[in-house]
Tab-separated table of C-alpha atoms in Angstrom:
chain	number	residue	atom	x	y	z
A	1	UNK	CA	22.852	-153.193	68.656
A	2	UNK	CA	24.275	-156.469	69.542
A	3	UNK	CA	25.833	-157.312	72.947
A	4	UNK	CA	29.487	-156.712	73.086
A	5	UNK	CA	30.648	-159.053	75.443
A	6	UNK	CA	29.046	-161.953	72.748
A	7	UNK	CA	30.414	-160.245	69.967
A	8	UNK	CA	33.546	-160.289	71.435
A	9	UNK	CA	33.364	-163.918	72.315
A	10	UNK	CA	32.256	-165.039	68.816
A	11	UNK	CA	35.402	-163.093	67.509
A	12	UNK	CA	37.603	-165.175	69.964
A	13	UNK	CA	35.879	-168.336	68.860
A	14	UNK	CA	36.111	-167.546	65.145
A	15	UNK	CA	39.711	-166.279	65.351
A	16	UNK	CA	41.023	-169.281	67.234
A	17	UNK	CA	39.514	-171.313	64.270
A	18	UNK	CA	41.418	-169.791	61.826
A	19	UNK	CA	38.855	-166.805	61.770
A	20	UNK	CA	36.486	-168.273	59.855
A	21	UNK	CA	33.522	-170.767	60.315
A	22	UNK	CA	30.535	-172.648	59.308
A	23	UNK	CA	27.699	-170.994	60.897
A	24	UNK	CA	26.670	-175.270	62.290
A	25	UNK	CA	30.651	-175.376	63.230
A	26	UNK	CA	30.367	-171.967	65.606
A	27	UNK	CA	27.017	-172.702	67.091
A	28	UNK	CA	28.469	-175.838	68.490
A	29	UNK	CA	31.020	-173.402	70.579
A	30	UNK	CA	28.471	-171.374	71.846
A	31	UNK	CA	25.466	-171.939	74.261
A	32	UNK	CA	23.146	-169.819	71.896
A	33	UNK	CA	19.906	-171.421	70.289
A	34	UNK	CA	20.883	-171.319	65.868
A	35	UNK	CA	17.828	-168.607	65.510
A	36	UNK	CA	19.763	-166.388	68.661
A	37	UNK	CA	23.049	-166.722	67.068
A	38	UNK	CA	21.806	-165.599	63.579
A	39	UNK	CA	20.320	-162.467	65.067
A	40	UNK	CA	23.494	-161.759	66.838
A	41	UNK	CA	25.547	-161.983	63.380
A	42	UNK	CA	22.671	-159.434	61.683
A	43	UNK	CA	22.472	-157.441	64.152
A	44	UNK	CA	26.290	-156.640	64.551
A	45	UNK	CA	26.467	-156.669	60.730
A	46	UNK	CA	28.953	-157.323	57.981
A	47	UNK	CA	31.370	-154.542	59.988
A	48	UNK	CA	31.834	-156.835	62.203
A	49	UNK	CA	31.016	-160.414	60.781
A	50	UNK	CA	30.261	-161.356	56.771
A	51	UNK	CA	27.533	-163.988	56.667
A	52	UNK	CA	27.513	-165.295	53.467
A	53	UNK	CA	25.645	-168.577	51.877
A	54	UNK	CA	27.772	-170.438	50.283
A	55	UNK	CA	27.725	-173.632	47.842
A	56	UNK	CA	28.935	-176.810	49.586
A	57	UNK	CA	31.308	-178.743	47.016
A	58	UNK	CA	32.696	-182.548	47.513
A	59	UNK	CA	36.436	-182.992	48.438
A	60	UNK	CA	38.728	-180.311	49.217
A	61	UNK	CA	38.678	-176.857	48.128
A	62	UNK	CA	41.461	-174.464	47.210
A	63	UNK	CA	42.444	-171.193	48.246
A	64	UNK	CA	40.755	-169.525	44.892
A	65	UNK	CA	37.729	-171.606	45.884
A	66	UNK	CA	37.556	-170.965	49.051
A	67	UNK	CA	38.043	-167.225	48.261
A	68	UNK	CA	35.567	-167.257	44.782
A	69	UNK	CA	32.746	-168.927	46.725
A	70	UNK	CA	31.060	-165.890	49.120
A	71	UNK	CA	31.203	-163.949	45.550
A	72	UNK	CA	29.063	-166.256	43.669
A	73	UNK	CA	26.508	-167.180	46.151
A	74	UNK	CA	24.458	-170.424	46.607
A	75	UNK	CA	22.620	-170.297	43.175
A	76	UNK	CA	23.734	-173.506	41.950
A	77	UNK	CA	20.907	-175.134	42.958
A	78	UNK	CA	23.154	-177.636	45.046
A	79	UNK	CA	23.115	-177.899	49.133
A	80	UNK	CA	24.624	-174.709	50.724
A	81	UNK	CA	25.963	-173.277	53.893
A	82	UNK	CA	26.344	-170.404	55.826
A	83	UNK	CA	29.833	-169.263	56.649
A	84	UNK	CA	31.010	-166.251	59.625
A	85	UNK	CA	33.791	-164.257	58.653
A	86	UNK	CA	35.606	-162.345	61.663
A	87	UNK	CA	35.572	-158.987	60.611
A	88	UNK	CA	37.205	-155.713	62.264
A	89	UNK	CA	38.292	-152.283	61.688
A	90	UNK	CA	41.007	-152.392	64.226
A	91	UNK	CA	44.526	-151.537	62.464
A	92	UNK	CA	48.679	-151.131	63.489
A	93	UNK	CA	49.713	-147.809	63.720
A	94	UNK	CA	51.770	-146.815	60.401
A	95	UNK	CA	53.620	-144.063	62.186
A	96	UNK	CA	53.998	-145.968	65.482
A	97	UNK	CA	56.340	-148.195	62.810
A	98	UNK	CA	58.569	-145.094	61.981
A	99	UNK	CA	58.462	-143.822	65.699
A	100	UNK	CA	56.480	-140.991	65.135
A	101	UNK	CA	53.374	-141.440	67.422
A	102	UNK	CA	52.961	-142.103	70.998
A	103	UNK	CA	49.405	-142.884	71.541
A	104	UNK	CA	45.953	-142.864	69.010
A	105	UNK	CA	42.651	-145.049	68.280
A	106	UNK	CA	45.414	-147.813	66.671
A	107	UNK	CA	47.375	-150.559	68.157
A	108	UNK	CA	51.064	-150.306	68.659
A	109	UNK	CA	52.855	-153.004	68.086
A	110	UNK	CA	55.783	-154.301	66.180
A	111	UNK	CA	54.195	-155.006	62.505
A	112	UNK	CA	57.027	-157.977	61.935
A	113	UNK	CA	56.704	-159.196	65.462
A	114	UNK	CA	52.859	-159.720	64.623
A	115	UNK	CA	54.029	-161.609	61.012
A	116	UNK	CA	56.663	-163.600	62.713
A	117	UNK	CA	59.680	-162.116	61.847
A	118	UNK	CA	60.988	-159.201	64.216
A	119	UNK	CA	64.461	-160.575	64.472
A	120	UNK	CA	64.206	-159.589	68.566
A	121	UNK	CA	61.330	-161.653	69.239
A	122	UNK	CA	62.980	-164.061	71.228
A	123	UNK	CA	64.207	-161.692	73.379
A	124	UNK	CA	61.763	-159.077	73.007
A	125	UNK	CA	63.032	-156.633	75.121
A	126	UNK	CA	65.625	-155.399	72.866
A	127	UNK	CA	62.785	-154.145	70.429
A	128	UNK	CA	62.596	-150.452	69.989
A	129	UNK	CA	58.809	-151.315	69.117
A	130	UNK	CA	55.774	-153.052	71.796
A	131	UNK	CA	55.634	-157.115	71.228
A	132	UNK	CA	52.998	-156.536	74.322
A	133	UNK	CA	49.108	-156.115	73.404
A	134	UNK	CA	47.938	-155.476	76.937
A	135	UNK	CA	49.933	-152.417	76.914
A	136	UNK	CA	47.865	-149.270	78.124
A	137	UNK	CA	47.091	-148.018	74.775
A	138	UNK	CA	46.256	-151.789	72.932
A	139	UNK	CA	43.944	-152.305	75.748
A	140	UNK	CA	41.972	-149.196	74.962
A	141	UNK	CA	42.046	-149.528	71.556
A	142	UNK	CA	40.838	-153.113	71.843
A	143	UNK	CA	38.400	-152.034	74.025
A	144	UNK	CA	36.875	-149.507	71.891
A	145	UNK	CA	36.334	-151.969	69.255
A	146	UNK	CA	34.825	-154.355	71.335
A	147	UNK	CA	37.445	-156.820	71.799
A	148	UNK	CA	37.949	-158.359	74.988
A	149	UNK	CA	39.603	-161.512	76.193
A	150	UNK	CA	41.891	-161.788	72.571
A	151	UNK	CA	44.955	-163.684	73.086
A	152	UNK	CA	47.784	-162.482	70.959
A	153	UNK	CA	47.309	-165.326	68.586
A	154	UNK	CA	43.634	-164.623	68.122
A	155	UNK	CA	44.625	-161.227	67.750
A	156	UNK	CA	47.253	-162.265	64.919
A	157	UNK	CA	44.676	-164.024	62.925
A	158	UNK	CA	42.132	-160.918	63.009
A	159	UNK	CA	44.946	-158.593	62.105
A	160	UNK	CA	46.182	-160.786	59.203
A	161	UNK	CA	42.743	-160.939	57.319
A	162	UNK	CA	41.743	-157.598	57.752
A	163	UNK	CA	44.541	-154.974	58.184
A	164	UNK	CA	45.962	-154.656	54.657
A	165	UNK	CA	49.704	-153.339	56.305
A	166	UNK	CA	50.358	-156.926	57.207
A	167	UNK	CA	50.314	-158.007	53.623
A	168	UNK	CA	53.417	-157.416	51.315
A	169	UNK	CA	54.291	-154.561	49.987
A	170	UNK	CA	52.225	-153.600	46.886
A	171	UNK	CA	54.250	-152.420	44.057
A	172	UNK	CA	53.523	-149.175	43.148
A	173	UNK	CA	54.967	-149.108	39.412
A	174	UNK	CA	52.843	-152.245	38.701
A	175	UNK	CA	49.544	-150.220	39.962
A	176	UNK	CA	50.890	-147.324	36.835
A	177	UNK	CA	49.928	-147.125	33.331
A	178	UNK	CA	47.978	-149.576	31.623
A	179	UNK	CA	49.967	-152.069	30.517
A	180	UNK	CA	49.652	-155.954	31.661
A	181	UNK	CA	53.003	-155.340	34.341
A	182	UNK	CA	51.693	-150.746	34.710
A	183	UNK	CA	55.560	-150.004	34.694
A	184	UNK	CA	57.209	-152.584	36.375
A	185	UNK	CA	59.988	-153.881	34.198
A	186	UNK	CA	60.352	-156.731	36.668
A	187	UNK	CA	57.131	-158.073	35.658
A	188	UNK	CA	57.068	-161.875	37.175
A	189	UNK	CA	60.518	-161.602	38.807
A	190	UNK	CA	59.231	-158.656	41.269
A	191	UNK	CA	59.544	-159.219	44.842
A	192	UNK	CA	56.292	-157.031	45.140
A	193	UNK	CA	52.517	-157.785	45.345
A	194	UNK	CA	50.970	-156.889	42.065
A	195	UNK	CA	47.606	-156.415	43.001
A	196	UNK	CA	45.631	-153.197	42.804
A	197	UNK	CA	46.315	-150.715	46.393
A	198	UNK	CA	42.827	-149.267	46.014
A	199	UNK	CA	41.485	-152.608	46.597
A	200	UNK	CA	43.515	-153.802	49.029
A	201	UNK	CA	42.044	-150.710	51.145
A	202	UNK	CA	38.563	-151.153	50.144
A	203	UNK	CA	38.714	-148.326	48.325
A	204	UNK	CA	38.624	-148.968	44.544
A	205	UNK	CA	35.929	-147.185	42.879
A	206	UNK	CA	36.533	-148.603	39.286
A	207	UNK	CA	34.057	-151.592	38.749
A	208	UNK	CA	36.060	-152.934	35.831
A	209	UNK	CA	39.902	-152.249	37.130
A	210	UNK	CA	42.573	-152.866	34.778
A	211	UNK	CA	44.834	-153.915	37.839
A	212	UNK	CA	44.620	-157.138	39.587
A	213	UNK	CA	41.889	-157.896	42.468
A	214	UNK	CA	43.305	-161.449	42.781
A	215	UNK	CA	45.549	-162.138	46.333
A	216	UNK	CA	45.124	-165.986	45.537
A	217	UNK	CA	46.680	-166.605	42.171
A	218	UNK	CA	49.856	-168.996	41.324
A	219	UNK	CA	51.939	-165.540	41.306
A	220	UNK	CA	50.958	-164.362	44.452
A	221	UNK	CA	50.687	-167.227	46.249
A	222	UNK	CA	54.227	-168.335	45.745
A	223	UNK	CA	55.104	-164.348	47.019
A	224	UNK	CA	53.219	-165.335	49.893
A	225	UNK	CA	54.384	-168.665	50.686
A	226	UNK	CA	57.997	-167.005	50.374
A	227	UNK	CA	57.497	-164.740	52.925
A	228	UNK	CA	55.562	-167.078	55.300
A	229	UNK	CA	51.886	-165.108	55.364
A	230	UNK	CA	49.467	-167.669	56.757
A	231	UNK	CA	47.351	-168.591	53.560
A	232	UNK	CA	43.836	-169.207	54.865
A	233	UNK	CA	44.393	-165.415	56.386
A	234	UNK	CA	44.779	-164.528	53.036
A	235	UNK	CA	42.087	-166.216	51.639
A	236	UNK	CA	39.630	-164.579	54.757
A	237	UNK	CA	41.763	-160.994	53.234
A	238	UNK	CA	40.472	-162.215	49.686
A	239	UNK	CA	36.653	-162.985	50.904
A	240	UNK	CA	36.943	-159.216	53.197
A	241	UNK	CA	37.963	-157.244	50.112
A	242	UNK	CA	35.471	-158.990	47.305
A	243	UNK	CA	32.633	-158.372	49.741
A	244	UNK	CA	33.448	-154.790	50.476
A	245	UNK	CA	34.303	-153.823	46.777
A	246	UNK	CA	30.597	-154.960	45.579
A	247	UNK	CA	29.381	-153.602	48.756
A	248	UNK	CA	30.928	-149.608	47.699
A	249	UNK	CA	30.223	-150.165	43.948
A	250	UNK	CA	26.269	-151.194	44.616
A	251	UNK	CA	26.698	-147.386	47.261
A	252	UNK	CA	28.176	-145.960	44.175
A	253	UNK	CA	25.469	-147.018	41.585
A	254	UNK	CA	22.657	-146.247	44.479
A	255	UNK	CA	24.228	-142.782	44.430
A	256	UNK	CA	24.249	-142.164	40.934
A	257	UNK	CA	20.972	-142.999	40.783
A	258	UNK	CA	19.434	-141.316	42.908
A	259	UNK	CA	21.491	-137.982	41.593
A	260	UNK	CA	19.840	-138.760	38.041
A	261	UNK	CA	16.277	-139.137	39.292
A	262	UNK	CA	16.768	-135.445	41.337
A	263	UNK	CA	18.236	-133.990	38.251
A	264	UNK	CA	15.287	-135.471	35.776
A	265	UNK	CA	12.563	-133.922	38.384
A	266	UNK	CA	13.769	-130.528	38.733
A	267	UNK	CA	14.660	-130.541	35.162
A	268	UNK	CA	10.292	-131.354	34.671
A	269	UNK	CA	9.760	-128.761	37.737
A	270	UNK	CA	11.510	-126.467	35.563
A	271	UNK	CA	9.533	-126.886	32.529
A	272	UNK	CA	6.397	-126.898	33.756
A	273	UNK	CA	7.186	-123.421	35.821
A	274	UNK	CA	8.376	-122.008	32.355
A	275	UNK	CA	5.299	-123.206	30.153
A	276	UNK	CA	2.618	-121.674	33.156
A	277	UNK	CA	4.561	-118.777	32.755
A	278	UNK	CA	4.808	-118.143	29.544
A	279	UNK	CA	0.966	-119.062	29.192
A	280	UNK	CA	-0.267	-116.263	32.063
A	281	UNK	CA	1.455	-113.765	30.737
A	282	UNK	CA	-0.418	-111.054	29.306
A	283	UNK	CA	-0.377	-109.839	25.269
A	284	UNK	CA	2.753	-107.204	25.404
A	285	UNK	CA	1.600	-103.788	23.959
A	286	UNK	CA	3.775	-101.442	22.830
A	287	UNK	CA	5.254	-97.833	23.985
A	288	UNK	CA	4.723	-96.266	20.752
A	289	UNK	CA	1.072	-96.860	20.550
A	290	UNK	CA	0.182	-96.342	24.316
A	291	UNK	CA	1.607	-92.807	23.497
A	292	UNK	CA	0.175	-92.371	20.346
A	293	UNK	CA	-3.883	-92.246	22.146
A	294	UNK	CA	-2.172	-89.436	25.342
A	295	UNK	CA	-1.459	-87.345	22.071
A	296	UNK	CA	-4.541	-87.842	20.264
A	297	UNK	CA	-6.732	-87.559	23.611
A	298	UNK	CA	-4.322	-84.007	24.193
A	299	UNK	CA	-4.654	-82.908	20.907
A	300	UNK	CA	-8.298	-82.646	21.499
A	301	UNK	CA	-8.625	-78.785	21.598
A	302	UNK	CA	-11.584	-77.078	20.110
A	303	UNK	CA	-10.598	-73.206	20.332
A	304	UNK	CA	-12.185	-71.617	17.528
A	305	UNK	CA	-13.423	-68.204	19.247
A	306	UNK	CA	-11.932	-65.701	21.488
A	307	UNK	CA	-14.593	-64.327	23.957
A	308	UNK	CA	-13.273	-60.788	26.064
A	309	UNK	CA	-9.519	-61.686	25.246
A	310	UNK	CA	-10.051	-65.383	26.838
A	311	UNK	CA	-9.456	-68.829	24.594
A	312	UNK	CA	-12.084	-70.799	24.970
A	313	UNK	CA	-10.705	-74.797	25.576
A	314	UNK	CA	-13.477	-77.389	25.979
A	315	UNK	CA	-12.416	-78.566	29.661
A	316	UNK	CA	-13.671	-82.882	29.221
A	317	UNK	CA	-10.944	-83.003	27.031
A	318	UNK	CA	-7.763	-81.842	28.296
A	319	UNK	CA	-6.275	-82.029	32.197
A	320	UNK	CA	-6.764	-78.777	34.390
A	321	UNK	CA	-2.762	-78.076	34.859
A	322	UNK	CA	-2.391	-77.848	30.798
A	323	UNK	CA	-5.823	-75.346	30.519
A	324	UNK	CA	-4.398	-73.408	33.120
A	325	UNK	CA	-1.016	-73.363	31.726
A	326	UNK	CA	-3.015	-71.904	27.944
A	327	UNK	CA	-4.972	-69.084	30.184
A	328	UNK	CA	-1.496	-67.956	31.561
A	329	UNK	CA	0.581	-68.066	28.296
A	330	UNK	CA	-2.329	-66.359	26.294
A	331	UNK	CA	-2.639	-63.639	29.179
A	332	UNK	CA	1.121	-63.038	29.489
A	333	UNK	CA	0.915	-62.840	25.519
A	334	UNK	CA	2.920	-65.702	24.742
A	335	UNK	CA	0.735	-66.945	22.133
């Protein structure tokens, strides 16, 4: 496991550079040899930094760029790069928002004093919600995702590309029914990110969804420029959500997998049990001829002279209980 006090520093350093870097860029902020710093990154993992190889292109790149380039890899055959996205799994409380929870494992703070907006936050104090991270609760919560020494900016910046409440809100008729719009009779004039909520959570399991993976389009970019989201955040969102939607969908197809391969070999287990079986088992013989040979083998009786009033029965052919049983009847004069 890597060190938290460096992870926690290369999350400061990343986030005050607009949370993400070239993997040259950070190593010139750290004192940490390039082979150190790379086994940091791996060892921490993508749940905590993406480190993706990317294509370098001349001039500047846009957001859908920028955002498109972690997806497609350096296979172009051209020079490449390694960029560090700050990643974390730290989150604002929903229901701290409504004033319905007093402490848990999320931060809480005032969701539009962290965009910008809370109309109190020049005088704070007046804010039924915290504007203050080093509250009691933040700092624990910070703590026990090993961030230490954040600044509230820094802290902005992380929150912004990875906590999907910070974005606007998704409409939820566009995200029904399978038309272009779902069932949003707005279509371009909503106020409303069309994009698809599953993904937005890292939780869509479709791997051809019908509704819209895209944050950085001209639609939604205009939505966000309107409402004054910090676009490079988005684009960091963008890269986050890509990553971690191949990520579950590769889980997924591992999964499946590895159910069909269990089902195939039990289905041959099964088989194979039912031909041995069938090829041990003995010829079947039947009732009626097992008891035909008891009635020949009693039927055996040779009495063909009476000697002093006694029947005389051959004994090697008939059972003692059924030559006793004659001697009685004949005795008894039954016969």
């Amino acid at each position: 496991m890597a060190e938290p006090t460096v992870c926690s520093f290369l999350t400061k350093v990343l986030c005050a550079n607009g949370g993400r870097m070239f993997l040259q860029d950070l190593r010139g902020n750290v004192e940490l040899s390039e082979a150190r710093l790379r086994a940091v990154l791996r060892q921490a993992g993508p749940e905590r930094f993406l480190l993706q190889e990317v294509e370098m292109r001349e001039g500047l790149w846009d957001a859908e760029a920028e955002a498109a380039a972690g997806a497609a890899g350096a296979g172009g055959g051209g020079p490449s790069a390694w960029r560090v996205v700050a990643v974390s799994s730290v989150r604002l409380c929903a229901r701290y928002q409504r004033g319905e929870c007093k402490a848990c494992d999320q931060l809480h703070l005032c969701r539009r004093h962290m965009l910008g907006k809370c109309p109190n936050r020049d005088c704070w104090s007046t804010c039924t919600l915290s504007h203050d991270i080093h509250t009691p609760v933040n700092i624990q919560v910070l703590k026990n995702h090993g961030l230490f020494g954040l600044n509230e900016a820094q802290l902005r910046i992380l929150l912004l590309q990875n906590d999907p409440c910070l974005l606007p809100e998704v409409c939820l008729l566009y995200n029904k029914g399978e038309a272009l719009y779902g069932y949003c009779n707005l279509k371009d004039k909503c106020n409303k990110f069309h994009v698809c909520k599953s993904f937005v959570r890292g939780e869509c399991r479709l791997q051809k969804c019908t509704r819209s993976h895209q944050l950085i389009h001209a639609a939604a970019l205009k939505l966000l420029q309107d409402q004054g989201l910090n676009i490079p955040s988005v684009v960091n969102f963008q890269i986050i959500s890509t990553y971690r939607h191949m990520k579950l969908h590769k889980m997924l197809e591992n999964k499946d997998n590895s159910t069909a391969s269990a089902e195939h070999s039990q289905g041959v287990e099964k088989q194979g049990v039912h031909v041995a079986g069938a090829a041990g088992a003995s010829p079947p013989v039947s009732v009626p001829a097992q008891s035909a040979k008891k009635s020949c083998a009693a039927q055996k009786v040779i009495a063909s002279e009476c000697c002093a009033g006694v029947w005389v029965v051959p004994l090697p052919t008939l059972e003692t209980d059924i030559v006793l049983d004659l001697a009685e009847d004949f005795s008894g004069g039954n016969v």
